[in-house]
Coordinates of C-alpha atoms in Angstrom, one line a residue:
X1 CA 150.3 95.6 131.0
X2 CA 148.1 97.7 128.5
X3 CA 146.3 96.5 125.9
X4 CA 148.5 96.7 123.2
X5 CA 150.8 94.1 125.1
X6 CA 148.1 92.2 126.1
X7 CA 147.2 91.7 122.3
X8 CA 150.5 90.8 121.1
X9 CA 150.8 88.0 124.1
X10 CA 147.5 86.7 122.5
X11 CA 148.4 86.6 119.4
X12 CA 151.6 84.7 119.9
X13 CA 149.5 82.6 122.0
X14 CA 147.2 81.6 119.4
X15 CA 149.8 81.8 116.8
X16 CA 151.7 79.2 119.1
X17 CA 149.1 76.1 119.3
X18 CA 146.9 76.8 116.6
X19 CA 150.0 74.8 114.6
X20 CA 148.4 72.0 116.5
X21 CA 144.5 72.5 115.6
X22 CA 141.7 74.6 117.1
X23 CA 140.8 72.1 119.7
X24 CA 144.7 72.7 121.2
X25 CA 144.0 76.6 120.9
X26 CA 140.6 75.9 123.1
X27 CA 141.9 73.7 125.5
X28 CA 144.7 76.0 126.6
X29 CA 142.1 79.0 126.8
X30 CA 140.3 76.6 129.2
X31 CA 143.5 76.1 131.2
X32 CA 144.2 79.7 131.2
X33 CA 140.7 80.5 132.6
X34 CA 141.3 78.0 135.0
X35 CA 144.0 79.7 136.5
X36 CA 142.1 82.5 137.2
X37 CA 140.2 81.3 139.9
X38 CA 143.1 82.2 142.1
X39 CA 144.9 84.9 140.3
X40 CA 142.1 86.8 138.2
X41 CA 143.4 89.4 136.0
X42 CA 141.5 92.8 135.4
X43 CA 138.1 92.4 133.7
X44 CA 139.6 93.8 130.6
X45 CA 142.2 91.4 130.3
X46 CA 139.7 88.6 130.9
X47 CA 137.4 90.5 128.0
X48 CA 140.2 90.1 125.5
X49 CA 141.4 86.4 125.8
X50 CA 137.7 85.5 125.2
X51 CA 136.8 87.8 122.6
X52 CA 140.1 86.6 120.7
X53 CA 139.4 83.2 121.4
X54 CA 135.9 83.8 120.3
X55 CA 137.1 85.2 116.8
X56 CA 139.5 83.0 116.0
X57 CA 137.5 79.8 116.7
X58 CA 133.7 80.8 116.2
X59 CA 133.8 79.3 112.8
X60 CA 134.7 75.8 113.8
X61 CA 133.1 75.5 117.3
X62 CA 130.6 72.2 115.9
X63 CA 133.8 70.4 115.8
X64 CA 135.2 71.3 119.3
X65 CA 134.8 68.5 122.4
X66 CA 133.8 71.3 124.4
X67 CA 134.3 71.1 128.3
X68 CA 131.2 71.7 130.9
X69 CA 130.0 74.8 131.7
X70 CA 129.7 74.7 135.1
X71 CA 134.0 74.3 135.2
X72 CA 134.3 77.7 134.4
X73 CA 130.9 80.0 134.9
X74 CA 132.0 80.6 138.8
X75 CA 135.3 81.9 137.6
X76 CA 133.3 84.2 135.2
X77 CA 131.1 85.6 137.3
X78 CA 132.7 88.7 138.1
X79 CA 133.2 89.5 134.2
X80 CA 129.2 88.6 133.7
X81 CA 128.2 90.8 136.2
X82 CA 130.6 93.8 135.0
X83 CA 129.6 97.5 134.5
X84 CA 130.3 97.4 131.0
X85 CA 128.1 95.5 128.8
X86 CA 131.2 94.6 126.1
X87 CA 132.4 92.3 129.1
X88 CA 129.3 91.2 129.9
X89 CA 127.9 90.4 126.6
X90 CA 131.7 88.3 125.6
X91 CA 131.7 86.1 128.8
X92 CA 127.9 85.0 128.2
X93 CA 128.4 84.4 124.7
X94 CA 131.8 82.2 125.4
X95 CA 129.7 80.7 128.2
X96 CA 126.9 80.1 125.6
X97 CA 128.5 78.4 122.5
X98 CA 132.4 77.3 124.1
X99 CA 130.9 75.2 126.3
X100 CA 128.6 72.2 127.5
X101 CA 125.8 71.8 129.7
X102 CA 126.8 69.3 132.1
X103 CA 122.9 68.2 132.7
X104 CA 122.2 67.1 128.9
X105 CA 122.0 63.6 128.4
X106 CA 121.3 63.6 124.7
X107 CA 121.0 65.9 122.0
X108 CA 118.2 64.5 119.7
X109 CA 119.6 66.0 115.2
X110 CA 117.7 65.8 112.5
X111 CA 115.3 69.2 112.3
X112 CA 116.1 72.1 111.0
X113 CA 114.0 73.8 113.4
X114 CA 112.2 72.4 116.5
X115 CA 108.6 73.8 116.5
X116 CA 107.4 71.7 119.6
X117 CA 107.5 68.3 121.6
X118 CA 105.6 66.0 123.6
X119 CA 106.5 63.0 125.8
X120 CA 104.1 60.2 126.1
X121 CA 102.2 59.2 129.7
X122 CA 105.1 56.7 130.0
X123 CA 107.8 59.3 129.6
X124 CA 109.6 56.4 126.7
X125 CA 108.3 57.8 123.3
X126 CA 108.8 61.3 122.4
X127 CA 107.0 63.6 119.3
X128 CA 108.5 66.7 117.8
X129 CA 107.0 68.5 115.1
X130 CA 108.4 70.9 112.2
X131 CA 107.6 70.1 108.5
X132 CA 106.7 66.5 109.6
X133 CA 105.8 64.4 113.1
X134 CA 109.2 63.2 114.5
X135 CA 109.4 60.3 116.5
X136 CA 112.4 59.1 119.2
X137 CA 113.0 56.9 122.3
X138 CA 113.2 59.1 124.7
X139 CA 115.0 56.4 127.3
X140 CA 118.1 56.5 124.3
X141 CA 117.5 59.7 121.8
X142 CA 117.3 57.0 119.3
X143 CA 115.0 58.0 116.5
X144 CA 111.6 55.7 115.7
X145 CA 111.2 55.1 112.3
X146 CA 110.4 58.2 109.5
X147 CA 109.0 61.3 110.1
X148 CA 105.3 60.7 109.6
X149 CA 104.4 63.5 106.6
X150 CA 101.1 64.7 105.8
X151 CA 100.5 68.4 106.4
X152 CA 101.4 71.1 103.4
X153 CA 102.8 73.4 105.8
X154 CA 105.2 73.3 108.8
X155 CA 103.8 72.2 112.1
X156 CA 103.2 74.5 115.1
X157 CA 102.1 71.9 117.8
X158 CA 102.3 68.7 118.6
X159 CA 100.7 66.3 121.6
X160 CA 100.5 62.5 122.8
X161 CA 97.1 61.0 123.6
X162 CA 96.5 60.2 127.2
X163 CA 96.9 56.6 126.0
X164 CA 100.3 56.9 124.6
X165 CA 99.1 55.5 121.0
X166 CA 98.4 58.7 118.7
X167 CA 100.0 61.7 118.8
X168 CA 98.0 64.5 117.3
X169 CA 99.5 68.1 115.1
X170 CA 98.2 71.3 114.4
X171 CA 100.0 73.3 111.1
X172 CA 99.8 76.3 109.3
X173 CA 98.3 74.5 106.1
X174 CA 94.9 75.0 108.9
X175 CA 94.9 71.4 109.5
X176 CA 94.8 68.9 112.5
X177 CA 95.6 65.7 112.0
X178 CA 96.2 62.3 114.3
X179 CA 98.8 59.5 114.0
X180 CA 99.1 55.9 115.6
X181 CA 102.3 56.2 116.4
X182 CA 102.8 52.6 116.3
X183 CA 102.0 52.4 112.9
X184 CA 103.5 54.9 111.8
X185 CA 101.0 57.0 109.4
X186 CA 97.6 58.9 109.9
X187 CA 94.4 57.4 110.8
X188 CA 91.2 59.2 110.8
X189 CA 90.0 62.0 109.0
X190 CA 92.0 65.4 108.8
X191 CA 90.2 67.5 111.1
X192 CA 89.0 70.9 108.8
X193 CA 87.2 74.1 109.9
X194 CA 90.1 76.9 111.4
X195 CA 90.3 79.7 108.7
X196 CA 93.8 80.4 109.3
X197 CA 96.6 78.6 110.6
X198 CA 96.4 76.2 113.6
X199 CA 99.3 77.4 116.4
X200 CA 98.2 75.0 119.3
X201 CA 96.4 71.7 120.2
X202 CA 95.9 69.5 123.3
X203 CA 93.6 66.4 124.5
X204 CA 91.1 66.4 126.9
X205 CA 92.4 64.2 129.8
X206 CA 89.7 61.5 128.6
X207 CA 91.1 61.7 125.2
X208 CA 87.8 62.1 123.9
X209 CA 88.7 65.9 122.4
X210 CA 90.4 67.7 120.9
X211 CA 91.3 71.2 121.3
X212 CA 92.7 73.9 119.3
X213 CA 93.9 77.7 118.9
X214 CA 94.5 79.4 115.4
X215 CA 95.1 82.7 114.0
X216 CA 91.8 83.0 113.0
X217 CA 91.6 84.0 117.1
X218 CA 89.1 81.0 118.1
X219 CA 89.0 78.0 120.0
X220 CA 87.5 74.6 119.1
X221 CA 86.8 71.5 120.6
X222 CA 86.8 68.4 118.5
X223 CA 85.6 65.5 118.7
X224 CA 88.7 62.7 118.7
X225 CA 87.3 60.5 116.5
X226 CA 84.9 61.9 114.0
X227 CA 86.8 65.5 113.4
X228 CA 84.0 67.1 114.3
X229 CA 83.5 69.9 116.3
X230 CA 81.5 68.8 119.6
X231 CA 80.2 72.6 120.4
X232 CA 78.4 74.3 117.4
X233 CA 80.4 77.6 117.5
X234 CA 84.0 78.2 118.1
X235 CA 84.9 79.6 121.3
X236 CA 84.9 83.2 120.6
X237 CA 86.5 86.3 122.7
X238 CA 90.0 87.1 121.9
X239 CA 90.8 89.5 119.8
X240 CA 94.3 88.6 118.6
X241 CA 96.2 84.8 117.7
X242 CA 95.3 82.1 120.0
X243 CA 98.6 80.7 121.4
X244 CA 98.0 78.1 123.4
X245 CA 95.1 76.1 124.7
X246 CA 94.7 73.4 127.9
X247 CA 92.3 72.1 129.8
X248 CA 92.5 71.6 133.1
X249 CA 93.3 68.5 135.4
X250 CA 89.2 67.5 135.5
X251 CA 88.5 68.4 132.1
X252 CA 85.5 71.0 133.1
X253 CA 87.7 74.1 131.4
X254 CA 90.2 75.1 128.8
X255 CA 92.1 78.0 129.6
X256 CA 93.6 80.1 126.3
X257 CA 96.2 82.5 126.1
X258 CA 96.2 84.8 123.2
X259 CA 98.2 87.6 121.1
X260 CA 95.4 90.1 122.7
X261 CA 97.2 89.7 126.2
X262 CA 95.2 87.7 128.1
X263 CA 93.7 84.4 129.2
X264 CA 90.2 83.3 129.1
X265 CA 89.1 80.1 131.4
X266 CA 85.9 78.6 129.1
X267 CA 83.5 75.6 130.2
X268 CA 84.5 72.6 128.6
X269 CA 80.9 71.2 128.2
X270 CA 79.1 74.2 126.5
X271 CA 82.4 76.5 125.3
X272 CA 80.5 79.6 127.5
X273 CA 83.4 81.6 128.8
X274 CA 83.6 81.4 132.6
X275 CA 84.5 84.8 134.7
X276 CA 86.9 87.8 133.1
X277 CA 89.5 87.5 130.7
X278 CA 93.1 87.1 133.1
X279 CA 95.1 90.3 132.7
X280 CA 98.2 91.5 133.8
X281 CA 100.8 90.9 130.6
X282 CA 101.8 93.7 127.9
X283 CA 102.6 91.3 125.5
X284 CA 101.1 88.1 123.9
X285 CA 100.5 85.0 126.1
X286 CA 102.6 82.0 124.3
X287 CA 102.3 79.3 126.9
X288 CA 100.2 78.0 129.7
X289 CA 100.0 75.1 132.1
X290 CA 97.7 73.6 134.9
X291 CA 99.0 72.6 138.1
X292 CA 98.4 68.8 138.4
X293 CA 95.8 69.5 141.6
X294 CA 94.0 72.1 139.0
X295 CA 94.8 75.0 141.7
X296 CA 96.8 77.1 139.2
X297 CA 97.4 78.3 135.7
X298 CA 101.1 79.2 134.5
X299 CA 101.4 81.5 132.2
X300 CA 104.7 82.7 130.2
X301 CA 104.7 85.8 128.5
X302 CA 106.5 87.9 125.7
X303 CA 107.2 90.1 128.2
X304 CA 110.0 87.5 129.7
X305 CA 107.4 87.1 132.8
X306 CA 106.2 84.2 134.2
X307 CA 103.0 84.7 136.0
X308 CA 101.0 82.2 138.2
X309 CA 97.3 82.4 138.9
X310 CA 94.9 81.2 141.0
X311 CA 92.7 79.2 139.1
X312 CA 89.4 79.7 141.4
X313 CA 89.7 83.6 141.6
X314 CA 91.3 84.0 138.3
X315 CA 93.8 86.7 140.3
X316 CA 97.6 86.8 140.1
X317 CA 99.4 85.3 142.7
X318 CA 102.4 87.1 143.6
X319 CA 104.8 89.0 141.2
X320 CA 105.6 87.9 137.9
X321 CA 108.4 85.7 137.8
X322 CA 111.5 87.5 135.9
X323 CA 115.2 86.4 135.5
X324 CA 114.8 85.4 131.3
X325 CA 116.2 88.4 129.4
X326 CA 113.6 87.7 126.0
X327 CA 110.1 86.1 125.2
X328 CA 109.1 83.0 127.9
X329 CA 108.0 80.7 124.5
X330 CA 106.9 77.9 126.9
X331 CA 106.0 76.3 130.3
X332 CA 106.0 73.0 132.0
X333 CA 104.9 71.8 135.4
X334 CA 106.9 69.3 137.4
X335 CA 104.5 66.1 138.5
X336 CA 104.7 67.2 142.0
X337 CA 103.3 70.7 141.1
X338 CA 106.5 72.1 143.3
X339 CA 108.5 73.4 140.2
X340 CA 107.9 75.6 136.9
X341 CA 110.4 74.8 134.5
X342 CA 110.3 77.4 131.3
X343 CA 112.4 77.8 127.9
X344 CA 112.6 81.6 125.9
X345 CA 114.0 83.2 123.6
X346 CA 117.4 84.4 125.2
X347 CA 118.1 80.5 124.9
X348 CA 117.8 79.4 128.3
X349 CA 116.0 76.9 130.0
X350 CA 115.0 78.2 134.0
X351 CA 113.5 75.9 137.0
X352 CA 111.4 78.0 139.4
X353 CA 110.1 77.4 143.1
X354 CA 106.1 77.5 142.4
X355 CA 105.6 78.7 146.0
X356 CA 107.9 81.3 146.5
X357 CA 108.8 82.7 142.8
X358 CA 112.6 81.8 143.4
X359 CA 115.0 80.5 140.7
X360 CA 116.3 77.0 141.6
X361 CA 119.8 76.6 140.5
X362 CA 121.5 78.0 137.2
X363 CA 120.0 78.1 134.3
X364 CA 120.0 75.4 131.3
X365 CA 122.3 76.4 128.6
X366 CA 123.8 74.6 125.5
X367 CA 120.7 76.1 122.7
X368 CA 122.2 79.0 120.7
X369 CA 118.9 79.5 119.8
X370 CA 115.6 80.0 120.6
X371 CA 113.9 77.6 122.9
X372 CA 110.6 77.2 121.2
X373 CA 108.9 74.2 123.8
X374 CA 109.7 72.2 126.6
X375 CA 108.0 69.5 128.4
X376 CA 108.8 67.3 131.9
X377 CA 109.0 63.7 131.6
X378 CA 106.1 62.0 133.7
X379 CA 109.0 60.7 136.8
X380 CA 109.8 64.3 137.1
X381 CA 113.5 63.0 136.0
X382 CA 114.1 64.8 133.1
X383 CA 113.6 68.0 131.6
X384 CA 113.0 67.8 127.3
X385 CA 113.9 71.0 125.2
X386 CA 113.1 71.5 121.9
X387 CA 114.8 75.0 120.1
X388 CA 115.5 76.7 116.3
X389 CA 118.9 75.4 116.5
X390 CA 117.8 72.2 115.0
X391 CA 118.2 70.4 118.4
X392 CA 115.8 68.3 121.0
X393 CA 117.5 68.0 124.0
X394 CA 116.9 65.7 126.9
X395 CA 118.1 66.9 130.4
X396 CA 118.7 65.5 133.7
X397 CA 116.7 67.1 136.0
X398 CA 119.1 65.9 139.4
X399 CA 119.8 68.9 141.3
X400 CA 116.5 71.2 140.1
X401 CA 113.7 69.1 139.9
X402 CA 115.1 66.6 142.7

């Protein structure tokens, strides 16, 4: 059959149950692919019913009960791994918005664009951030009350105090600023001092600071309480957008990562930088995590890398970690310090082996947009993704994590 034919028979087959509604059209293309399993036609074929499936139905696909991914990506596989890109790039996008992830438990709507979230030490209250602090229950998706306004500009980060009470954000109006999340507005004084806009902030494991990362390419340690900065000078040494900041399971360093390409481990205490800058990336640093036993830093690049470090020698251990096919925006760490789990900018979510570099399972899809944050409730349970397409979502974790 050429293609010609092969276009006509699709057309009549659309013609034929789109009489009944799109959702008809979409579960017959299911059935079809289904069928495939033990009779697959040529990859050419297979490119055409999806790409005609994809135009006629793209427009409505928010209204679709969409079926799981997982039914159908083995069938797939030999079009996603085709010579010709055309094939590849209409299976994955079919894969990407015509069907469900089977791990996600809720998807969490409100934002227009998720920026970043945090889960509390109990893993039951969970914080995004955008123009405003969001707040959910993270055991039901449920939101908590209004989003908690305040800043002038949108947020960039936000975090949960090792207490569970406040949760703390960092905008581009240059501001930080800390909620009691029980109450449900700010307390304390707006914390003032970055010259430019604010992209990162983190506690202390104490809770008794503050940290921070802003365009203006320093680092600053605050104090929780008063707002004010607890080393005279900012933390000075990169040369381009500080990204991220953490400190580390003892709370005797922060480690940044920066638009200049590197990380820098500083002492908590005095702000002195400890040892050489980290290098290995070509492109901005956007995330970083401590192992829980303090051993090593994960990094995620904008060179869709994932690098691991020793945190004593500062050297890289292993090869970078690759498989994501744009920017790694963010990082996690499971509890047990056994897995890496990382969102990006191709849309994906990935779990990785720590130990030996390796992939664990497929990856997390269902965000038709970029991933911006992600974050690993404290049971090691579930995995919570927040991304541009307006939605948080909350993952089971079986079958990666545990």
């Amino acid at each position: 059959m050429d293609g010609e034919e092969v276009d006509s028979e699709l057309k009549d087959f659309v013609e034929k149950h789109l009489l009944d509604g799109s959702q008809a059209v979409y579960d017959e293309v299911i059935k079809v692919i289904k069928l495939w399993k033990d009779n697959p036609p040529e990859p050419e074929v297979q490119h055409r019913v999806l790409r005609t499936t994809i135009t006629t139905l793209e427009e409505g696909v928010e209204i679709l009960e969409l079926r799981k991914w997982r039914e159908i990506s083995d069938i797939l596989a030999k079009i996603l791994h085709s010579d010709t890109s055309a094939h590849r790039d209409v299976a994955k996008k079919f894969l990407d918005h015509f069907t469900a992830e089977v791990n996600c438990l809720f998807e969490l709507q409100g934002h227009t664009q998720v920026h970043s979230v945090a889960l509390s030490p109990d893993g039951k209250r969970l914080v995004s951030g955008e123009d405003a602090v969001w707040t959910w229950d993270a055991e039901t998706g449920a939101q908590v009350g209004p989003p908690l306004t305040g800043h002038t500009a949108p947020l960039s980060s936000v975090t949960i105090s090792p207490d569970g009470f406040y949760a703390v954000s960092g905008s581009y109006d240059k501001t930080i600023r800390r909620w009691h999340l029980m109450l449900g507005k700010q307390v304390g004084p707006t914390f003032f001092g970055h010259s430019d806009w604010v992209h990162c902030v983190s506690f202390s494991p104490d809770g008794k600071h503050i940290i921070s990362g802003s365009t203006d390419k320093t680092v600053r340690i605050w104090d929780y309480h008063t707002a004010v900065e607890v080393v005279y000078s900012p933390l000075v040494g990169h040369t381009g957008t500080v990204y991220t900041v953490v400190t580390s399971p003892d709370g005797k360093h922060i480690i940044s990562g920066s638009k200049d390409q590197t990380l820098r481990i500083w002492n908590a205490k005095t702000g002195a930088p400890v040892g050489e800058p980290l290098r290995g990336h070509t492109d901005p640093v956007y995330s970083i995590k401590v192992s829980p036993d303090g051993k090593r830093i994960v990094s995620g690049f904008g060179d869709k890398t994932i690098r691991v470090w020793d945190t004593e020698t500062g050297v890289q251990m292993g090869e970078p970690l690759r498989g994501h096919t744009d920017s790694v925006e963010a990082v996690a760490i499971s509890p047990d310090g056994k897995h890496i789990v990382s969102g990006s900018t191709d849309n994906t979510i990935r779990v990785w082996d720590i130990e030996t570099g390796d992939q664990v399972g497929e990856p997390l899809r269902g965000h038709t947009q970029w991933v911006t944050s992600v974050t690993i409730s404290p049971d090691g349970k579930r995995i919570v993704s927040g991304a541009w397409d307006t939605f948080i979502r909350i993952w089971s974790a079986e079958g990666t994590l545990f």
